[in-house]
PDB file of C-alpha atoms and ligand atoms in Angstrom:
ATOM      1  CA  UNK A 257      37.923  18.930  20.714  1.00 90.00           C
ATOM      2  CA  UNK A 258      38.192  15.302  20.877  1.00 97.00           C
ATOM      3  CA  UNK A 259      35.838  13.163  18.725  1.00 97.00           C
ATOM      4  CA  UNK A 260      33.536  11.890  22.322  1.00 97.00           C
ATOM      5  CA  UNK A 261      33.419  15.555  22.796  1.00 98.00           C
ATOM      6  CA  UNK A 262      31.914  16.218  19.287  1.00 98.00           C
ATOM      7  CA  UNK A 263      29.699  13.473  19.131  1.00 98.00           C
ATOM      8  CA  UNK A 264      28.563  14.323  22.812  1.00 98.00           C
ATOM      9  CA  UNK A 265      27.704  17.996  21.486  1.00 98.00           C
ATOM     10  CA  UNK A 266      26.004  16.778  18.374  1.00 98.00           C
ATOM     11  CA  UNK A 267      23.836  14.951  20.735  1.00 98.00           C
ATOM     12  CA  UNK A 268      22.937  16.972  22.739  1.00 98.00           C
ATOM     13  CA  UNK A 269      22.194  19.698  20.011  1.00 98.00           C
ATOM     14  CA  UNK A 270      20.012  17.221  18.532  1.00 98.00           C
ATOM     15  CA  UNK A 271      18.695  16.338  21.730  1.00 98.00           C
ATOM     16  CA  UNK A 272      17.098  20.115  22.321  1.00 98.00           C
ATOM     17  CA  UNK A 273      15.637  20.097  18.881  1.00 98.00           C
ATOM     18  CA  UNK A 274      13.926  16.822  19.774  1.00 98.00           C
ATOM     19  CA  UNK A 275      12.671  17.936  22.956  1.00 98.00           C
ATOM     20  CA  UNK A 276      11.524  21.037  21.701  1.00 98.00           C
ATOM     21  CA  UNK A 277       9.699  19.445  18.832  1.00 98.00           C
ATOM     22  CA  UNK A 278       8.136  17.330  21.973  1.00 98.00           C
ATOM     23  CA  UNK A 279       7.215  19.934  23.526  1.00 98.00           C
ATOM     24  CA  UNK A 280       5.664  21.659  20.781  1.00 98.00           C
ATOM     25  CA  UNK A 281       3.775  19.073  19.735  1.00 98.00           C
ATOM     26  CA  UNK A 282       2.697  17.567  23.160  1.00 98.00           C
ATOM     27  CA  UNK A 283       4.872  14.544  22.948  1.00 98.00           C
ATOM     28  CA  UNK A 284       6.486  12.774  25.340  1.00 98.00           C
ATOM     29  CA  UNK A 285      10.328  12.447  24.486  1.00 98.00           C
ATOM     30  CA  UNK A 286      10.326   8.615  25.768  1.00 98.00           C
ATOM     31  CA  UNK A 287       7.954   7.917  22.954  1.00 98.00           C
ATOM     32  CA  UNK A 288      10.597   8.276  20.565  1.00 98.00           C
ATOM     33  CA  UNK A 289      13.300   5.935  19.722  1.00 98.00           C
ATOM     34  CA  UNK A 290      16.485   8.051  18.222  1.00 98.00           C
ATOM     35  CA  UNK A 291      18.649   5.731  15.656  1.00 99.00           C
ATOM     36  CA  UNK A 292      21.951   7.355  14.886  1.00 98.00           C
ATOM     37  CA  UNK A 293      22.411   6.467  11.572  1.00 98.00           C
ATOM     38  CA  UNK A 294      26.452   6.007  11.618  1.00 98.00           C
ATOM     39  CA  UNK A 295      26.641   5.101   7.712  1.00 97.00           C
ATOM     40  CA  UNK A 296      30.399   6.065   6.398  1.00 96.00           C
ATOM     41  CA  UNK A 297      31.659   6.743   9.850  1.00 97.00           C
ATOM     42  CA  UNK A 298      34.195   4.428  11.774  1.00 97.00           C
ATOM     43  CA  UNK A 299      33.485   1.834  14.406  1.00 97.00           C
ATOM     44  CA  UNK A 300      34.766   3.738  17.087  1.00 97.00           C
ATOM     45  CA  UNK A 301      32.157   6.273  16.690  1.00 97.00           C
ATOM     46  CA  UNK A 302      29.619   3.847  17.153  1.00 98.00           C
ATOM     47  CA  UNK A 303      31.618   3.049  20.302  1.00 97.00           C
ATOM     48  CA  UNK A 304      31.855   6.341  21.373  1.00 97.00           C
ATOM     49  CA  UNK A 305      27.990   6.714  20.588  1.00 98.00           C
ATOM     50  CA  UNK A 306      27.275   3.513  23.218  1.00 97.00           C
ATOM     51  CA  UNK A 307      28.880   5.070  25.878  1.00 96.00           C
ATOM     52  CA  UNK A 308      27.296   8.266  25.168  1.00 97.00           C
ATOM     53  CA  UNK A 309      24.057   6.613  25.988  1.00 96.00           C
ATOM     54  CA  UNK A 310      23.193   5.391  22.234  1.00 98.00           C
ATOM     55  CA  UNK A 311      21.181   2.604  22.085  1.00 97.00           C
ATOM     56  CA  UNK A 312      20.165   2.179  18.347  1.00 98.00           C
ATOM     57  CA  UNK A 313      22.260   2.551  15.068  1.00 98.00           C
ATOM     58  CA  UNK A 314      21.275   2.370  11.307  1.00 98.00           C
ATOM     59  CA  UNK A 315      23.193   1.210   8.563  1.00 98.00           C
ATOM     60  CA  UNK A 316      22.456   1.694   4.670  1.00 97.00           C
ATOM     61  CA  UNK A 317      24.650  -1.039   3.530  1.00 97.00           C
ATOM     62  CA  UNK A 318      25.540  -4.582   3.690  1.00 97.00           C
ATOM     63  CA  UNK A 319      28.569  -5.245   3.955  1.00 96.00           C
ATOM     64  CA  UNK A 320      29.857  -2.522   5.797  1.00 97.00           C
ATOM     65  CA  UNK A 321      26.867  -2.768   8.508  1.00 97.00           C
ATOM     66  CA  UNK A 322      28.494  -6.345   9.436  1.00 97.00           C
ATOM     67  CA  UNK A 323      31.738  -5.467   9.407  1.00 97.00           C
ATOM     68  CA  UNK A 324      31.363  -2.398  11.744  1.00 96.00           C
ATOM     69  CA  UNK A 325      29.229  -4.830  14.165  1.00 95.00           C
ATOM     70  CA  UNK A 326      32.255  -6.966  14.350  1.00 95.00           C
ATOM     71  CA  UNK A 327      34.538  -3.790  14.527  1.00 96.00           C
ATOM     72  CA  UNK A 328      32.351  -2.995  17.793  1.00 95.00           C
ATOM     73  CA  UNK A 329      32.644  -6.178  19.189  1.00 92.00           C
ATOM     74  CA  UNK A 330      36.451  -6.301  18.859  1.00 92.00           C
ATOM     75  CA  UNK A 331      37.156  -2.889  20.075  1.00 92.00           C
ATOM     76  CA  UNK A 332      35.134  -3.933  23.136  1.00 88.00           C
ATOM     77  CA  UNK A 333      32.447  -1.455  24.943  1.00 88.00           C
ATOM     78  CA  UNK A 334      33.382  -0.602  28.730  1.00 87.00           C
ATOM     79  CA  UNK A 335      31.062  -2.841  31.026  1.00 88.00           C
ATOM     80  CA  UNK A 336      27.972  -2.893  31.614  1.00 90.00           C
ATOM     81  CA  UNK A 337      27.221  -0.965  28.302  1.00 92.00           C
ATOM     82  CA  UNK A 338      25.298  -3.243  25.808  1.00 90.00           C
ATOM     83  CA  UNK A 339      26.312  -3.219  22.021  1.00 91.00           C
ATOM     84  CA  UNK A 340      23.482  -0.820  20.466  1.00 96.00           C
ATOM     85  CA  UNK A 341      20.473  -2.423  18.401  1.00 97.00           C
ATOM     86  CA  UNK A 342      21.136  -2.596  14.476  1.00 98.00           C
ATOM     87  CA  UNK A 343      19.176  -0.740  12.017  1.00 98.00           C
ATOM     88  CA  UNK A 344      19.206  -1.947   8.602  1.00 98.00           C
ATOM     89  CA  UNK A 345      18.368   1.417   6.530  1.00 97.00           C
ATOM     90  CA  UNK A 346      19.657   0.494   3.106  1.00 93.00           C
ATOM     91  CA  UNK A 347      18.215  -0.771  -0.579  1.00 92.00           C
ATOM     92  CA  UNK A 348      18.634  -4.580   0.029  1.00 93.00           C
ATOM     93  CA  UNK A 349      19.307  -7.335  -3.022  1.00 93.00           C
ATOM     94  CA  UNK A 350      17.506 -10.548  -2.368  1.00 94.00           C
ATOM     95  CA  UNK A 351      21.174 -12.200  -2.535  1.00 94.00           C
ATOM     96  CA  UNK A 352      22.099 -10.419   0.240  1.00 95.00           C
ATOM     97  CA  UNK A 353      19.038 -10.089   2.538  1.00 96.00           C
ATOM     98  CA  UNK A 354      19.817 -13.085   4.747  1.00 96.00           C
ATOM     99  CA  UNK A 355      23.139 -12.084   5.336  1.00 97.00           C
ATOM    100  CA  UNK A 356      21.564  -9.275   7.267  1.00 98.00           C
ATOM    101  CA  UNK A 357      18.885 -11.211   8.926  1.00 98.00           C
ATOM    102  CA  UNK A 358      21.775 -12.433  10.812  1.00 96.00           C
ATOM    103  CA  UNK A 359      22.773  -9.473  12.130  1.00 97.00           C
ATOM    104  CA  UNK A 360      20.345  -6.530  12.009  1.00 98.00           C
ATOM    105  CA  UNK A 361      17.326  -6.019  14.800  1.00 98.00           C
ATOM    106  CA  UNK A 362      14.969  -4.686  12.584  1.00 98.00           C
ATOM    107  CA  UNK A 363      14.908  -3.673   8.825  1.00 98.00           C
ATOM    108  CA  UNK A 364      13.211  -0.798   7.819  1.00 98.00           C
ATOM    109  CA  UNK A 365      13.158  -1.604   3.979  1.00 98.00           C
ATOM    110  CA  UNK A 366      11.471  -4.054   3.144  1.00 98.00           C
ATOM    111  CA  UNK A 367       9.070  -3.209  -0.245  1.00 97.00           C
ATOM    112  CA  UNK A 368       9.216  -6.845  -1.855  1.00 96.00           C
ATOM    113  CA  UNK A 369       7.748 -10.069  -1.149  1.00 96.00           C
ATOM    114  CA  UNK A 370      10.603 -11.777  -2.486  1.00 95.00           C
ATOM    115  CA  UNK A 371      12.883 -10.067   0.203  1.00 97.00           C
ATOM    116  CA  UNK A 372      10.473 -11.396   3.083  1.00 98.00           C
ATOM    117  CA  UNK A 373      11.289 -14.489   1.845  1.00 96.00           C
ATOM    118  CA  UNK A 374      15.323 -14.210   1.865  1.00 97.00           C
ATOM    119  CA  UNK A 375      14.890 -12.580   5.063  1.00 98.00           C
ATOM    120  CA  UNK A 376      13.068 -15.424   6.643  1.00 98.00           C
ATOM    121  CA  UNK A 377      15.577 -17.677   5.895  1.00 97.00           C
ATOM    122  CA  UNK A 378      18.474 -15.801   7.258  1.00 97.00           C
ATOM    123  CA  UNK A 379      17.044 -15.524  10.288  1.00 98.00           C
ATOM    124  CA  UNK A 380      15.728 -18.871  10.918  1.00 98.00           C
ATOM    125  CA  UNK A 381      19.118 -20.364   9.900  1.00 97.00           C
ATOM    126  CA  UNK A 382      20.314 -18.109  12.736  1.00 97.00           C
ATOM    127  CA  UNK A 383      17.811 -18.702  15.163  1.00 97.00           C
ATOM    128  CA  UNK A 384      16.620 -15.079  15.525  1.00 97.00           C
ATOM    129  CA  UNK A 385      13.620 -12.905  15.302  1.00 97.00           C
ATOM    130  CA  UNK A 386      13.961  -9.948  12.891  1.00 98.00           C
ATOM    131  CA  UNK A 387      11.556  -6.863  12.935  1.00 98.00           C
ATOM    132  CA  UNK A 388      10.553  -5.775   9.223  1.00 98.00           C
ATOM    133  CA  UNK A 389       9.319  -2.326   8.961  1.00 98.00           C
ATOM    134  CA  UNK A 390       7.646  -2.103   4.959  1.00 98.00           C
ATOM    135  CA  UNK A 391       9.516   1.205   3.340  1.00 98.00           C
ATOM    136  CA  UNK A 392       6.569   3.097   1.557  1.00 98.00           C
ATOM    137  CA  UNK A 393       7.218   5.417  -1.320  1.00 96.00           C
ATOM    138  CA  UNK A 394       5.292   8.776  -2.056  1.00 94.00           C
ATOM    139  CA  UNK A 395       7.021  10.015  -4.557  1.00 88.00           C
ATOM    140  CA  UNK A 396       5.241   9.085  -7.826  1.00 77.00           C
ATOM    141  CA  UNK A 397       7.373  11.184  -9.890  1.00 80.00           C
ATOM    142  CA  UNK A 398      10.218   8.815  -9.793  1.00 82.00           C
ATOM    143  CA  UNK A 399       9.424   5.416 -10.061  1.00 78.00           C
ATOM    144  CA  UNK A 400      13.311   4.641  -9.412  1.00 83.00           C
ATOM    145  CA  UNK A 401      12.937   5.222  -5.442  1.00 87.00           C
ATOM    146  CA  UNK A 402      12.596   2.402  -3.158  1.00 92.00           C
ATOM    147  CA  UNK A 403       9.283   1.413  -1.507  1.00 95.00           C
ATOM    148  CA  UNK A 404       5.956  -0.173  -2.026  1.00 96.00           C
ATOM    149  CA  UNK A 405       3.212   1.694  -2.766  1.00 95.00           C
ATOM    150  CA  UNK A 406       0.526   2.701  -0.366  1.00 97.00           C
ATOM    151  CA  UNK A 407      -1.994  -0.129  -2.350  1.00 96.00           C
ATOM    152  CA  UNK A 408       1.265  -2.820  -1.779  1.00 97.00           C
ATOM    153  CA  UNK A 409       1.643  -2.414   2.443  1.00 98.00           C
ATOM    154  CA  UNK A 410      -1.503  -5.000   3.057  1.00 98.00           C
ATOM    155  CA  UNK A 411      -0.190  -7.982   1.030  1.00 98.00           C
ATOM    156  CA  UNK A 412       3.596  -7.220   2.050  1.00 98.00           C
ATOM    157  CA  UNK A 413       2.386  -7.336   5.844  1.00 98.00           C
ATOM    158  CA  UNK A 414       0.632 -10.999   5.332  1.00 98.00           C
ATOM    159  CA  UNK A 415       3.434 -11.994   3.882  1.00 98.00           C
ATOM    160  CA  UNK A 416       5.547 -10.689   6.841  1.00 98.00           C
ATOM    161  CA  UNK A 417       3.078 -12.078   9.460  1.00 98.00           C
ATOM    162  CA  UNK A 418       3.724 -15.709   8.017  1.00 98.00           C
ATOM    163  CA  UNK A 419       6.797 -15.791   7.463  1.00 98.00           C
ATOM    164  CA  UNK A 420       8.725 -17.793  10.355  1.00 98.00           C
ATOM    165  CA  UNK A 421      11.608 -15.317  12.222  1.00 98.00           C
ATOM    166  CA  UNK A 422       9.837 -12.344  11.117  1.00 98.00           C
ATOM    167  CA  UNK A 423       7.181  -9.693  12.607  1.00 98.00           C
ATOM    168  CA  UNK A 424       5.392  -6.636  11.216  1.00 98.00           C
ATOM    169  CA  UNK A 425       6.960  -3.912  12.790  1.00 98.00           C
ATOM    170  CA  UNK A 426       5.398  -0.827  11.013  1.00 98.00           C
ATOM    171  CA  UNK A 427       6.031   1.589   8.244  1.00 98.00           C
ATOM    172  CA  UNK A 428       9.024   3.540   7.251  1.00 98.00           C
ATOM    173  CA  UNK A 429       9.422   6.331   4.661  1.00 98.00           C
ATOM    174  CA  UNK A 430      11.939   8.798   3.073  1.00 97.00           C
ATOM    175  CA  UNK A 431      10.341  11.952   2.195  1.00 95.00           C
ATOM    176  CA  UNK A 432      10.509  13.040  -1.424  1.00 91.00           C
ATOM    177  CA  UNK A 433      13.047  15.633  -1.383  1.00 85.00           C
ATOM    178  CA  UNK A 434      11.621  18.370  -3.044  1.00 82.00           C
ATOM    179  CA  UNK A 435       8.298  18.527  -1.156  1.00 87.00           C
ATOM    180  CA  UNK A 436       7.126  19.649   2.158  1.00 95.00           C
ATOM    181  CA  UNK A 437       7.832  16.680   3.779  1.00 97.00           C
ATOM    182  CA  UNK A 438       4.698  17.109   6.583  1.00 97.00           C
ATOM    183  CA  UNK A 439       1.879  15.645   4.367  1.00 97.00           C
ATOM    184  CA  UNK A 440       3.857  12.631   3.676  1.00 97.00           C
ATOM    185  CA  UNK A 441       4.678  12.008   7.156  1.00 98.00           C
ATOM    186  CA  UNK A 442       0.948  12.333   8.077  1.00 98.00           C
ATOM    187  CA  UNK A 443      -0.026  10.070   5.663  1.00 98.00           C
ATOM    188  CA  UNK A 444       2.499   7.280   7.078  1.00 98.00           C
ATOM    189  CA  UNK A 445       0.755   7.754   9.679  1.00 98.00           C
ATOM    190  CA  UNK A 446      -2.998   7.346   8.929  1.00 98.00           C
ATOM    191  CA  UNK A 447      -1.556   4.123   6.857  1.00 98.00           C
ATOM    192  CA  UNK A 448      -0.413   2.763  10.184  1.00 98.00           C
ATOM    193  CA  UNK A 449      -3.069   3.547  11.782  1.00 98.00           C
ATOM    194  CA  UNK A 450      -5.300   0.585   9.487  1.00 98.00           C
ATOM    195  CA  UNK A 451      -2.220  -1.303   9.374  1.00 98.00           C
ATOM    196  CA  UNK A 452      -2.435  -1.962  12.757  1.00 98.00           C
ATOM    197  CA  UNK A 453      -6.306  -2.818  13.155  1.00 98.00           C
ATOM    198  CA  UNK A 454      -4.873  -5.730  11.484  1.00 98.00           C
ATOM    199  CA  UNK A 455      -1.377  -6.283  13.457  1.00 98.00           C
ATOM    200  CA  UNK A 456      -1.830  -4.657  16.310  1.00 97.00           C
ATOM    201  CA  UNK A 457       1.888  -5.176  16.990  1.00 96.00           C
ATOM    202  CA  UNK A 458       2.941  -3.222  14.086  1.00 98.00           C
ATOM    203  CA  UNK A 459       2.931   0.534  15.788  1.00 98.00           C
ATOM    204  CA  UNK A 460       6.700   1.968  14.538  1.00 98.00           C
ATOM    205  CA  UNK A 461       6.355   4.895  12.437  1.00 98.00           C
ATOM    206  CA  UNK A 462       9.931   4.954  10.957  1.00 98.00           C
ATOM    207  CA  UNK A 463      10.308   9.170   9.706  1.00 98.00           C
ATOM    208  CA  UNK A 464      12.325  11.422  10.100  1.00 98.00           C
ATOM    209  CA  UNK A 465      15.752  12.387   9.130  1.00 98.00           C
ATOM    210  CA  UNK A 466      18.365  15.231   9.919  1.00 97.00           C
ATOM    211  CA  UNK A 467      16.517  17.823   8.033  1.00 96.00           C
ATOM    212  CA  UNK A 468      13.261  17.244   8.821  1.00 97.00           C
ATOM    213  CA  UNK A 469      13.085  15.080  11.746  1.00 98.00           C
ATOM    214  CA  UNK A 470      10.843  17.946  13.217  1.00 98.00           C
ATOM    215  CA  UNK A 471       8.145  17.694  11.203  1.00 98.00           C
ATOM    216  CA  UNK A 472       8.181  13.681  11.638  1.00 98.00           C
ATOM    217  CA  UNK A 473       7.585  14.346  15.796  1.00 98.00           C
ATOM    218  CA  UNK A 474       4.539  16.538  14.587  1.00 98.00           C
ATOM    219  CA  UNK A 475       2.877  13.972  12.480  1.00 98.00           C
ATOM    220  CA  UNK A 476       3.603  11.269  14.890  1.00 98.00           C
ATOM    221  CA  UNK A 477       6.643   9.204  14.024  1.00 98.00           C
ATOM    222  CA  UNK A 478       8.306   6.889  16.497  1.00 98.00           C
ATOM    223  CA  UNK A 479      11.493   6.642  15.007  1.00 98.00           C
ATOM    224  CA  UNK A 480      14.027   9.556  14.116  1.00 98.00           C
ATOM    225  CA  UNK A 481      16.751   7.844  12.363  1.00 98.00           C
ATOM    226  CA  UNK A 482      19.432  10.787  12.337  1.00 98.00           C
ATOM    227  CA  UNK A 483      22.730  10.809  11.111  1.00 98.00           C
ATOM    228  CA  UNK A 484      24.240  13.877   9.914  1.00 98.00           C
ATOM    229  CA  UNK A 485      23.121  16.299  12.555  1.00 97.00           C
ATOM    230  CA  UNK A 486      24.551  14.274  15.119  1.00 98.00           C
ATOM    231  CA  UNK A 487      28.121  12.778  13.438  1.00 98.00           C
ATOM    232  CA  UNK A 488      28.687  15.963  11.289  1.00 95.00           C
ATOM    233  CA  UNK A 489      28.965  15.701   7.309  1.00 91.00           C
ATOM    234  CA  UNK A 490      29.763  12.473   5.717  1.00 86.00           C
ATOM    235  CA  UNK A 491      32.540  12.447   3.594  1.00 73.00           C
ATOM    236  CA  UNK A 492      30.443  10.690   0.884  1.00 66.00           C
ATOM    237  CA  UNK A 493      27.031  10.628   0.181  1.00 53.00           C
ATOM    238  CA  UNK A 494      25.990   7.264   1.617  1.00 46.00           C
TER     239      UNK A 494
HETATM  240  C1  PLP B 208      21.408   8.292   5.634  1.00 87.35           C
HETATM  241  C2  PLP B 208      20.008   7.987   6.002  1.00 87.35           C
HETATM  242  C3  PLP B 208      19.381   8.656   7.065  1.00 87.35           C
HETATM  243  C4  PLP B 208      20.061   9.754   7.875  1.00 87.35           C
HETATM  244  O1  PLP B 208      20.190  10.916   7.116  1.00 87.35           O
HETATM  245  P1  PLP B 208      20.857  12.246   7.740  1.00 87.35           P
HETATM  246  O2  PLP B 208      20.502  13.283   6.732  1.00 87.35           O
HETATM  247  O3  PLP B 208      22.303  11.986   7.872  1.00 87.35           O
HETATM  248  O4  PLP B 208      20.196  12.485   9.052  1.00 87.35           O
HETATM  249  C5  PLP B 208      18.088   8.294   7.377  1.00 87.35           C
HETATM  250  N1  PLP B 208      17.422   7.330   6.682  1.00 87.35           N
HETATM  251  C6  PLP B 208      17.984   6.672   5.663  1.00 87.35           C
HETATM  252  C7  PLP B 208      17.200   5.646   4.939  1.00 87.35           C
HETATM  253  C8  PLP B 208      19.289   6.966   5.280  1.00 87.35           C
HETATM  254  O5  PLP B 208      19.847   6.293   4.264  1.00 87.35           O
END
């Protein structure tokens, strides 16, 4: 099987499951924005994933994330096919944070004020508009995770709001990984709900991964970013 044949499988497997989890929960598949998370895996899967239809990818790390952009770009997509939107998944260092304002569409981790500054100026120095999601943490047991706390999300989204090259996009989480991850999910939720009485704009609900991406349809999520359902087992935990 050749590797467009894989990745067009995985796909479409995943596909099913999110259409049944639609279905199930009365949802209406174009609701729901699918990022492949392509972390680990080469450039010319993200290719391959463009011309399969792909139109978001997520990346954990800086600098691979760039490089694999530029990768893209120099392997060239057949035309007509637009290089995919850029997910920025990862843990980000304040030192590195406008590096990837430069190149990522959105950011789904932000859970710092100090970040929202770096951000800023990365992407004012590059003349773009960057979509911060704030990462929330629910996992109390281990104060090691990333995320801001549920108390944390008003102040980080004022900060987001003023800060020039940057809007409130919404709320992201990881679910704990020993729980049931449904609860959490619905209480992303119910946070963006009052998040957006006060920026309306902010409605991505950022939940859902391989393993549990199901549950994240049922509660409501917007955004499935999926990675190893779809690509197959990374090589490395990334
Ligand atoms: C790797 C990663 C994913 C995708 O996980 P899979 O189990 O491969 O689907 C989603 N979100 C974040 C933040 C990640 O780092």
């Amino acid at each position: 099987m050749s590797r467009r044949d894989e990745l067009a499988a995985g796909l479409a497997e995943t596909e099913q499951r999110i259409a049944a989890a639609c279905a199930a929960a009365g949802r209406d598949r174009d609701d729901i924005c699918l990022v492949v998370v392509t972390k680990t895996y080469p450039a010319s899967d993200v290719v391959l994933l463009a011309e399969l239809g792909v139109t978001d990818v997520g990346e954990n790390r800086h600098p691979e994330a760039q490089l694999k952009l530029d990768e893209v770009g120099s392997l060239g997509l057949v035309d007509g096919i637009e290089p995919p939107r850029m997910h920025f998944l990862g843990g980000l260092q304040t030192n590195k944070a406008g590096a990837v304002a430069r190149y990522a569409d959105v950011v789904h981790s932000v859970d710092r004020v100090k970040l929202v500054n770096s951000l800023s100026r990365g992407a004012v120095a590059a003349e773009r508009t960057l979509e911060c999601l704030i990462q929330v943490d629910f996992d109390a047991t281990d104060p090691g995770r990333a995320g801001a706390v549920p108390a944390d999300i008003p102040e980080l989204a004022v900060a987001i709001a003023g800060a020039a090259g940057l809007t409130v996009g919404g709320l992201m989480t990881v679910a704990p990984l020993a729980d049931d991850p449904a609860p959490h999910f619905e209480h992303l939720v119910n946070l963006s709900e009052e998040l957006q009485r006060e920026h309306p704009g902010a409605s991505i609900v950022s939940a859902g991964m391989s393993g549990d991406f199901e549950a994240a349809i049922a509660a409501g999520a917007t955004h499935l970013r999926i990675g190893r359902s779809i690509l197959g087992e990374r090589p490395s935990t990334g």
